[in-house]
Amino acid sequence: MSAAIGRPDAWRFQLTFGPAMILAVSFMSVVLGAGLIGRDFRGWLREWLGRVRAWALLFGILWAAYFGIALLGPYLFTTEASSLVKHVKWTAAVTWVLTTVGAVLAGQSTKTGGTKDSEKTSGVLALLTTFGPPIFILGMLFLISNFAALCCTSP
Amino acid sequence: MASNQDDTKSNDYLDALARRLSKLKEVPDNILHAAKIREIQSDPAELAVFIDGKPHLQEQLAYLTDFTPSRWLLAQEIPAIRQRRLLLTNTDYKFDPNKDDPYQWARQKNLQGICFSGGGIRSATMNLGILQGLAERGMLSRFDYLSSVSGGGYIHEWFAAWVKREGYREVEEQLKPLPESGQPCQREPIRWLRRYSNYLTPQKGLLTGDTWVAVAIWFRNTFLNQLILISILFLLLHLPNLVAPYLIQKSEVGFVPAAVILFLLALASITYTLWHEYNRITGGPPASPERAFARKGFFTGGNETTIQFVVILPLLMAGAFYLSHVVHDRLSIWDVAGVFLSQWVLVASLAFAGACLDVYKMARGLTTKPAGWKRIWYEIRILVVGAGGVVLGNAAVAAAGGTLLFLGVNWLLPRTCQTL
């Protein structure tokens, strides 16, 4: 598959990052405008706009993540995309599997019972149960996007 | 509804239906076996025998007499519901089968039921938790019906058996969850339930059939469940691949008008929302407590969902539509002017609410308001001099900054892949 799909086209990057960047233009103008007006700009609106900007940032990140996984995910582990991939490909895959299995086992451990008793709760295992599920989901999404690309590029 | 007391007493629906039919003045010709029915109509016993085993005829007669099986069944259940409610609430919810309609009675008395779904021991465990939660809140006795299937039936029958042995109130009391520590263990029926929670695989051990059947069932169910989830994710992750070529590569489709409309929608939404926010914050305390806690409208009260869906999302989509134009290096002086103007209007509208509405209001308060047509000129003068000067100048500088940033993005986007 890796050889079949080759290097990603420019439009994939553009659609992943472009809309969020254009969205940022409007909000940077607003920040600049509020800054120029200075202390005359009312506090409540400054706070209100701050929250709107935070939502805009989240929407931008969500867009980039969704389109990134869908459009760039299949290219992440192709050697054409980056020479670095050649060295870390299998390491990343093994780490993902181990983290997933470790998180499942850690979740069943009595040392991650969810109690506040520090003697019983293991720090490393608690960390594994916290970060394990998101890492698994991320890896799974990359796998599915690869599968989707494989289905679409196969004859 | 012309009802008959015998209808509720009879345990046989067909007998009750035949009695209804015998009192019917006229049997229409379009009913199956109309002639025969007319012939034996005066004898309910013979009628019941005749209609037995004829489902299509029963269906026609049920609608003709307005006496469906569900109406008959509900009428049969009502005495039991009344008896139960009398026992638990000391209130007799009277029902006269000669006068009252069962459906209306059920609606007026607010009959309620719980349904326990299936799912083996998982369902039984979850439904035990629901029973315990309802018992803890004293809500269990409110329900008149308990319906269940599969794993839900397991907890249903366990609960029913316990109630039959000890009584409703006692069971409700004992079902209440105990605190986590420092208390005696759970009641015997709950401990029994937990002890035999392996009822689906009673034979333990690696080489027993029960174990391997359970493993196979688990794999089958997990596979089917994950198949649905993965199919949805597959579709979602494949969707951009289908849409993207139209959005980016075929720019001749011309998405710029769509981008402009979406930008204007976002601008109008944010301005309108801000106007309400400004009036809410600067308008003093609400006239009444009810007004203070009144439900806020979609566009009013700074609703975050509104901002997300009518401001941020349209702006993001406008960016996506405009992208097809940007990445092909087709920007003209009109594009740059359009971006500058849009940013200027956006910043000016926000800055007006943020700074200059106050100046405007203050100026109006300090000067004498003329009457007649001069009032319009007065308002414009106050608006432009008092508020507009600060806003328009600053907004122009901010819009210039935004336009420069836009040009930077425009330069960067077509080159993204080349540097990676």
XYZ file of C-alpha atoms in Angstrom:
575
model
C 0.000 0.000 0.000
C 2.779 2.352 0.949
C 4.351 2.127 -2.450
C 0.981 2.392 -4.169
C -0.117 5.681 -2.641
C 3.290 7.398 -2.806
C 3.777 10.995 -1.739
C 0.802 13.091 -0.551
C -0.546 15.755 -2.907
C -0.385 19.412 -1.935
C -4.175 19.743 -1.715
C -4.263 17.290 1.171
C -2.111 19.623 3.279
C -4.033 22.661 2.076
C -7.416 21.276 3.010
C -6.116 20.075 6.374
C -4.532 23.309 7.502
C -6.017 25.957 5.168
C -9.504 26.552 6.636
C -8.128 26.811 10.175
C -5.532 29.335 8.982
C -8.161 31.420 7.179
C -10.335 31.248 10.304
C -7.365 32.562 12.291
C -7.161 35.619 10.018
C -10.550 36.928 11.194
C -9.810 36.340 14.830
C -6.340 37.909 14.602
C -7.987 41.028 13.143
C -10.395 41.117 16.068
C -7.550 40.746 18.586
C -5.672 43.539 16.872
C -8.750 45.787 16.842
C -9.475 45.221 20.532
C -5.821 45.857 21.374
C -5.743 49.134 19.433
C -8.831 50.445 21.186
C -7.149 49.590 24.456
C -8.717 50.315 27.815
C -11.853 51.804 26.252
C -12.758 48.314 25.058
C -15.129 46.884 27.610
C -13.866 44.075 29.828
C -16.868 41.802 29.460
C -16.586 41.814 25.681
C -12.843 41.159 25.856
C -13.600 38.075 27.975
C -16.504 37.100 25.742
C -14.344 37.327 22.655
C -11.592 35.400 24.426
C -13.971 32.488 24.876
C -15.171 32.714 21.285
C -11.539 32.654 20.120
C -10.907 29.595 22.299
C -13.830 27.820 20.628
C -12.551 28.899 17.232
C -9.144 27.423 18.083
C -10.784 24.164 19.162
C -12.826 24.005 15.969
C -9.679 24.704 13.947
C -7.757 21.944 15.744
C -10.676 19.549 15.324
C -10.844 20.317 11.608
C -7.105 19.844 11.168
C -7.164 16.600 13.202
C -10.135 15.136 11.311
C -8.899 16.059 7.850
C -5.325 15.283 8.852
C -6.178 11.719 9.848
C -8.468 11.201 6.857
C -6.290 12.790 4.169
C -2.746 12.502 5.531
C -3.129 9.447 7.777
C -2.548 6.934 4.977
C 0.750 8.660 4.126
C 2.092 8.835 7.671
C 3.878 5.529 7.469
C 4.973 5.606 3.856
C 8.673 5.941 3.260
C 8.024 8.422 0.460
C 6.533 10.873 2.936
C 9.543 11.043 5.190
C 12.830 9.204 5.659
C 12.280 9.422 9.406
C 9.301 7.080 9.048
C 11.611 4.266 7.952
C 13.243 4.207 11.358
C 10.276 4.713 13.635
C 7.549 2.804 11.779
C 7.808 -0.499 13.601
C 8.785 1.119 16.881
C 5.601 3.186 16.772
C 3.461 0.169 15.874
C 4.911 -1.970 18.689
C 4.585 0.921 21.167
C 0.949 1.379 20.174
C 0.159 -2.320 20.677
C 2.011 -2.461 24.001
C 0.349 0.737 25.274
C -3.080 -0.589 24.349
C -2.544 -3.993 25.951
C -0.870 -2.354 28.956
C -3.771 0.061 29.433
C -6.314 -2.790 29.320
C -4.339 -4.796 31.873
C -3.730 -1.707 34.015
C -7.457 -0.969 33.984
C -8.131 -4.395 35.461
C -5.450 -4.049 38.119
C -6.506 -3.551 41.732
C -3.887 -0.781 41.873
C -6.039 1.444 39.685
C -9.239 1.114 41.643
C -10.127 4.780 41.429
C -9.788 5.270 45.176
C -7.847 8.167 46.616
C -5.799 5.821 48.755
C -2.282 6.611 47.522
C -0.836 3.370 48.906
C -2.994 1.285 46.638
C -2.863 3.379 43.485
C 0.181 3.017 41.274
C 1.338 6.211 39.542
C 2.665 4.515 36.411
C -0.416 2.334 35.992
C -2.719 5.313 36.547
C -0.780 7.181 33.847
C -1.161 4.210 31.510
C -4.924 4.065 32.060
C -5.156 7.820 31.389
C -3.162 7.957 28.171
C -3.748 4.421 26.888
C -7.313 4.870 25.563
C -6.645 8.091 23.556
C -3.496 6.539 22.081
C -5.469 3.435 21.123
C -8.236 5.521 19.513
C -5.711 7.614 17.597
C -3.904 4.524 16.322
C -7.183 2.883 15.379
C -8.269 5.954 13.409
C -4.950 5.914 11.527
C -5.420 2.218 10.797
C -8.959 2.785 9.495
C -7.833 5.700 7.318
C -5.087 3.427 5.935
C -7.669 0.745 5.295
C -9.920 3.274 3.523
C -7.011 4.380 1.327
C -6.112 0.750 0.617
C -9.682 -0.002 -0.479
C -9.750 3.025 -2.764
C -6.329 2.550 -4.394
C -6.636 -1.172 -5.018
C -7.678 -2.184 -8.533
C -68.168 3.734 24.661
C -71.075 1.410 25.325
C -69.333 -1.038 27.590
C -70.525 -4.097 29.391
C -69.414 -5.112 32.865
C -69.133 -8.709 31.700
C -66.373 -7.659 29.299
C -63.949 -6.990 32.123
C -64.950 -10.069 34.058
C -64.547 -12.473 31.185
C -61.207 -14.144 30.766
C -61.836 -14.815 27.116
C -61.558 -12.022 24.593
C -63.679 -13.823 22.023
C -66.586 -14.241 24.467
C -66.454 -10.549 25.258
C -66.258 -9.624 21.579
C -69.236 -11.895 20.789
C -71.309 -10.238 23.506
C -70.472 -6.833 22.045
C -71.412 -8.058 18.623
C -74.743 -9.447 19.759
C -75.745 -5.959 20.908
C -74.821 -4.355 17.608
C -77.876 -3.014 15.757
C -76.631 -3.633 12.270
C -73.855 -5.708 10.720
C -72.591 -4.060 7.502
C -72.437 -6.056 4.277
C -68.701 -5.511 3.802
C -67.893 -7.631 6.861
C -66.720 -11.164 6.153
C -69.470 -13.784 6.667
C -71.982 -10.952 7.191
C -75.023 -13.144 6.477
C -73.974 -15.882 8.891
C -73.190 -13.366 11.615
C -76.617 -11.761 11.252
C -78.154 -15.221 11.501
C -76.494 -16.145 14.800
C -76.079 -12.606 16.179
C -78.558 -13.137 19.002
C -76.562 -16.045 20.454
C -73.185 -14.843 21.832
C -72.011 -18.368 22.647
C -72.494 -19.554 19.082
C -70.968 -16.344 17.752
C -67.846 -16.910 19.859
C -67.483 -20.417 18.467
C -67.990 -19.161 14.906
C -65.401 -16.389 15.030
C -62.823 -18.592 16.762
C -59.956 -19.350 14.377
C -60.866 -16.548 11.954
C -58.303 -13.792 12.646
C -59.289 -11.555 9.703
C -62.942 -11.627 10.750
C -61.938 -10.955 14.383
C -59.929 -7.940 13.240
C -62.902 -6.542 11.303
C -65.310 -7.110 14.178
C -62.872 -5.607 16.706
C -62.824 -2.340 14.748
C -66.556 -2.497 14.075
C -67.367 -2.741 17.784
C -64.439 -0.573 18.881
C -63.293 -3.400 21.093
C -59.690 -4.326 20.232
C -57.754 -6.994 22.175
C -55.548 -4.279 23.750
C -58.616 -2.434 25.091
C -59.956 -5.691 26.537
C -56.530 -6.505 28.035
C -56.174 -3.079 29.645
C -59.642 -3.432 31.151
C -58.526 -6.799 32.558
C -55.399 -5.220 34.065
C -57.078 -2.249 35.687
C -58.446 -4.114 38.743
C -54.936 -5.406 39.494
C -53.450 -1.918 39.082
C -56.123 -0.433 41.340
C -55.491 -3.092 43.968
C -51.741 -2.487 43.869
C -52.104 1.293 44.085
C -54.571 0.954 46.956
C -52.048 -1.193 48.801
C -49.098 1.145 48.256
C -50.726 4.592 48.325
C -53.986 3.979 50.221
C -55.809 5.635 47.345
C -58.547 3.941 45.361
C -58.401 5.066 41.738
C -61.982 4.260 40.833
C -62.851 2.706 37.500
C -66.373 2.009 36.336
C -66.303 -0.458 33.446
C -69.802 0.636 32.419
C -68.868 4.271 32.026
C -65.084 4.750 31.923
C -62.882 4.257 28.914
C -59.803 2.140 29.855
C -57.403 4.181 27.701
C -58.641 7.470 29.126
C -58.418 6.079 32.650
C -54.827 4.931 32.015
C -53.908 8.373 30.698
C -55.586 10.244 33.546
C -54.045 8.021 36.226
C -50.649 8.378 34.562
C -49.828 4.674 34.338
C -46.093 4.096 34.052
C -43.884 1.160 33.285
C -40.226 0.113 33.249
C -38.771 -1.957 30.432
C -35.652 -4.051 31.001
C -33.809 -4.876 27.796
C -31.793 -8.000 27.143
C -28.029 -8.551 27.203
C -27.361 -11.496 29.521
C -25.635 -10.845 32.801
C -24.657 -7.311 31.714
C -28.320 -6.409 31.352
C -29.174 -8.110 34.650
C -26.400 -6.201 36.421
C -27.335 -2.860 34.934
C -31.025 -3.346 35.642
C -30.256 -4.307 39.234
C -28.535 -0.924 39.492
C -31.618 0.779 38.021
C -33.888 -0.996 40.503
C -31.588 0.014 43.360
C -31.408 3.610 42.139
C -35.199 3.858 41.879
C -35.586 2.265 45.316
C -33.097 4.749 46.803
C -35.184 7.641 45.446
C -38.468 6.051 46.545
C -39.659 5.940 42.930
C -40.045 2.210 42.483
C -43.649 2.102 43.699
C -44.650 4.662 41.046
C -44.396 2.080 38.287
C -47.406 -0.059 37.422
C -45.771 -2.286 34.845
C -42.474 -4.107 34.547
C -41.711 -5.532 31.127
C -38.554 -7.395 30.245
C -36.775 -9.575 27.720
C -33.839 -12.015 27.897
C -31.269 -10.873 30.514
C -33.754 -8.277 31.721
C -36.164 -11.140 32.400
C -33.627 -12.729 34.743
C -33.600 -9.677 37.059
C -37.345 -9.216 36.526
C -38.222 -12.680 37.810
C -35.708 -12.421 40.643
C -37.352 -9.151 41.707
C -40.900 -10.526 41.299
C -40.079 -13.624 43.335
C -38.564 -11.535 46.115
C -41.608 -9.231 46.166
C -43.948 -12.236 46.290
C -42.073 -13.653 49.276
C -41.553 -10.495 51.321
C -43.829 -7.741 50.026
C -43.237 -4.636 47.943
C -42.377 -2.127 50.635
C -39.921 -4.483 52.345
C -38.123 -5.244 49.105
C -37.914 -1.578 48.154
C -36.331 -0.844 51.526
C -33.823 -3.671 51.222
C -32.925 -2.766 47.646
C -31.528 0.606 48.667
C -27.737 0.583 48.104
C -25.584 0.446 51.199
C -22.675 2.822 51.825
C -19.335 1.595 50.525
C -17.732 0.723 53.848
C -18.490 0.215 57.512
C -21.820 -1.468 56.844
C -22.949 -5.080 56.912
C -22.980 -6.948 53.629
C -25.870 -6.840 51.153
C -29.166 -8.651 51.640
C -29.300 -12.343 50.929
C -31.276 -12.125 47.644
C -28.708 -9.679 46.231
C -25.827 -11.857 47.413
C -27.567 -14.875 45.877
C -27.889 -13.007 42.604
C -24.196 -12.229 42.594
C -23.241 -15.759 43.597
C -25.057 -17.194 40.594
C -24.142 -14.476 38.119
C -22.513 -17.162 35.944
C -25.931 -18.538 35.091
C -25.135 -18.416 31.395
C -22.048 -20.587 31.888
C -22.782 -22.748 34.916
C -20.062 -25.264 34.013
C -16.720 -23.707 34.809
C -13.336 -24.831 33.514
C -11.192 -24.438 30.420
C -12.450 -27.529 28.634
C -16.165 -27.219 29.319
C -18.663 -26.533 26.554
C -20.202 -23.623 28.462
C -16.896 -21.753 28.567
C -16.189 -22.144 24.866
C -19.738 -21.321 23.841
C -19.482 -18.126 25.912
C -16.135 -17.259 24.293
C -17.595 -17.836 20.819
C -20.670 -15.739 21.615
C -18.466 -12.973 22.980
C -16.353 -12.935 19.806
C -19.416 -12.961 17.586
C -21.105 -10.118 19.457
C -17.926 -8.072 19.767
C -17.194 -8.525 16.079
C -20.708 -7.466 15.066
C -20.680 -4.445 17.389
C -17.232 -3.330 16.275
C -18.194 -3.871 12.649
C -20.901 -1.219 12.978
C -18.559 1.208 14.741
C -15.690 0.664 12.314
C -18.012 1.018 9.310
C -19.180 4.407 10.590
C -15.581 5.524 11.231
C -14.592 4.211 7.806
C -17.299 6.303 6.179
C -16.387 9.403 8.196
C -12.690 9.073 7.390
C -13.360 8.369 3.745
C -15.756 11.293 3.321
C -13.014 13.989 3.018
C -11.414 11.918 0.239
C -14.661 12.094 -1.707
C -15.382 15.782 -1.062
C -11.879 17.222 -1.207
C -11.247 16.939 -4.964
C -14.356 19.012 -5.628
C -13.395 21.536 -2.988
C -9.797 22.066 -4.012
C -8.914 20.690 -7.404
C -11.991 21.709 -9.349
C -11.943 25.340 -8.391
C -13.884 26.284 -11.503
C -17.009 25.224 -9.621
C -16.675 28.560 -7.888
C -17.299 28.372 -4.194
C -16.474 32.037 -3.560
C -20.127 33.196 -3.425
C -20.834 30.466 -0.856
C -17.832 31.667 1.176
C -19.094 35.263 1.065
C -22.608 34.257 2.140
C -21.262 32.196 5.033
C -19.015 35.070 6.128
C -21.969 37.475 6.061
C -24.063 34.983 8.026
C -21.352 34.733 10.692
C -20.999 38.519 10.785
C -24.750 39.081 11.139
C -24.991 36.415 13.834
C -22.147 37.746 15.942
C -23.413 41.343 15.645
C -26.964 40.405 16.574
C -25.831 38.239 19.509
C -23.519 40.979 20.743
C -26.261 43.576 20.545
C -28.387 41.440 22.882
C -25.424 40.808 25.164
C -24.710 44.532 25.338
C -28.302 45.361 26.263
C -28.413 42.554 28.805
C -25.217 43.632 30.541
C -25.716 47.381 30.424
C -29.492 47.336 30.827
C -29.450 47.164 34.634
C -31.057 44.497 36.779
C -33.937 42.545 35.255
C -37.458 43.744 35.954
C -38.418 40.587 37.800
C -36.776 37.382 39.096
C -38.739 35.437 36.490
C -37.185 37.574 33.786
C -33.704 37.004 35.226
C -34.094 33.242 34.936
C -36.143 33.304 31.756
C -35.079 30.814 29.102
C -32.625 32.446 26.759
C -33.257 32.425 23.058
C -30.984 30.917 20.435
C -29.468 34.245 19.460
C -29.740 35.947 22.816
C -27.899 35.614 26.067
C -24.498 34.818 24.555
C -25.459 31.187 24.033
C -22.250 29.233 23.333
C -23.950 26.733 21.043
C -25.174 29.635 18.930
C -21.668 31.018 18.639
C -20.305 27.625 17.630
C -22.877 26.899 14.966
C -23.728 30.289 13.506
C -20.407 32.068 13.865
C -17.401 29.746 14.103
C -18.608 26.915 11.886
C -19.749 29.244 9.053
C -16.406 31.074 9.244
C -14.555 27.757 9.067
C -16.672 26.599 6.152
C -16.201 29.969 4.453
C -12.447 29.380 4.781
C -12.839 25.906 3.253
C -14.872 27.227 0.311
C -12.537 30.150 -0.241
C -9.575 27.784 -0.211
C -10.265 26.660 -3.766
C -9.741 30.264 -4.830
C -6.729 30.937 -2.639
C -4.540 27.953 -3.501
C -4.615 28.628 -7.199
C -2.842 31.975 -6.851
C -5.662 33.805 -8.523
C -5.906 36.686 -6.103
C -6.616 40.015 -7.733
C -6.708 43.485 -6.217
C -10.450 42.970 -5.733
C -9.802 39.887 -3.643
C -7.449 41.825 -1.398
C -9.927 44.708 -1.171
C -12.740 42.254 -0.369
C -10.742 40.619 2.425
C -9.801 44.046 3.819
C -13.429 45.207 3.721
C -14.752 42.052 5.367
C -12.182 42.257 8.170
C -12.867 45.969 8.604
C -16.619 45.417 8.944
C -16.060 42.526 11.361
C -13.683 44.423 13.623
C -15.751 47.615 13.454
C -18.968 45.840 14.455
C -17.288 44.139 17.400
C -15.421 47.265 18.457
C -18.593 49.305 18.276
C -20.262 47.078 20.873
C -17.038 46.835 22.865
C -16.246 50.510 23.158
C -18.342 52.978 21.297
C -21.912 52.161 22.178
C -21.081 53.615 25.584
C -19.715 56.803 24.025
C -22.776 57.052 21.832
C -25.205 56.579 24.719
C -23.288 59.034 26.897
C -23.254 61.694 24.173
C -26.988 61.324 23.666
C -27.512 61.870 27.380
C -25.343 64.986 27.548
C -26.865 66.958 24.711
C -30.343 68.255 24.093
C -32.229 66.137 21.588
C -33.860 68.119 18.790
C -37.311 67.187 17.556
C -38.572 66.305 14.080
C -36.332 65.545 11.098
C -33.361 67.204 12.800
C -33.357 64.289 15.216
C -32.065 61.930 12.494
C -29.121 64.189 11.664
C -28.470 64.577 15.392
C -28.305 60.828 15.910
C -25.974 60.332 12.933
C -23.681 63.158 14.090
C -23.416 61.732 17.617
C -22.835 58.260 16.216
C -20.121 59.250 13.756
C -18.304 61.823 15.875
C -18.760 60.217 19.286
C -18.262 56.613 18.403
C -17.371 56.119 14.789
C -14.083 58.012 14.801
C -12.384 55.652 17.229
C -13.883 52.542 15.769
C -13.410 53.163 12.091
C -9.765 54.202 12.333
C -8.721 51.342 14.578
C -10.742 48.855 12.590
C -8.956 49.966 9.426
C -5.543 49.322 10.976
C -6.698 45.960 12.349
C -8.192 45.008 8.982
C -4.903 45.895 7.284
C -3.114 43.564 9.730
C -5.630 40.812 9.009
C -5.249 41.276 5.271
C -1.457 40.980 5.536
C -1.917 37.761 7.489
C -4.301 36.513 4.831
C -1.754 37.251 2.129
C 0.812 35.321 4.182
C -1.544 32.334 4.353
C -2.191 32.642 0.649
C 1.540 32.568 -0.039
C 2.149 29.682 2.326
C -0.669 27.319 1.344
C 0.373 26.483 -2.255
C 3.899 25.818 -1.009
C 2.995 23.548 1.905
C 3.808 20.258 0.255
C 6.985 21.417 -1.414
C 8.763 22.046 1.858
C 7.687 18.788 3.505
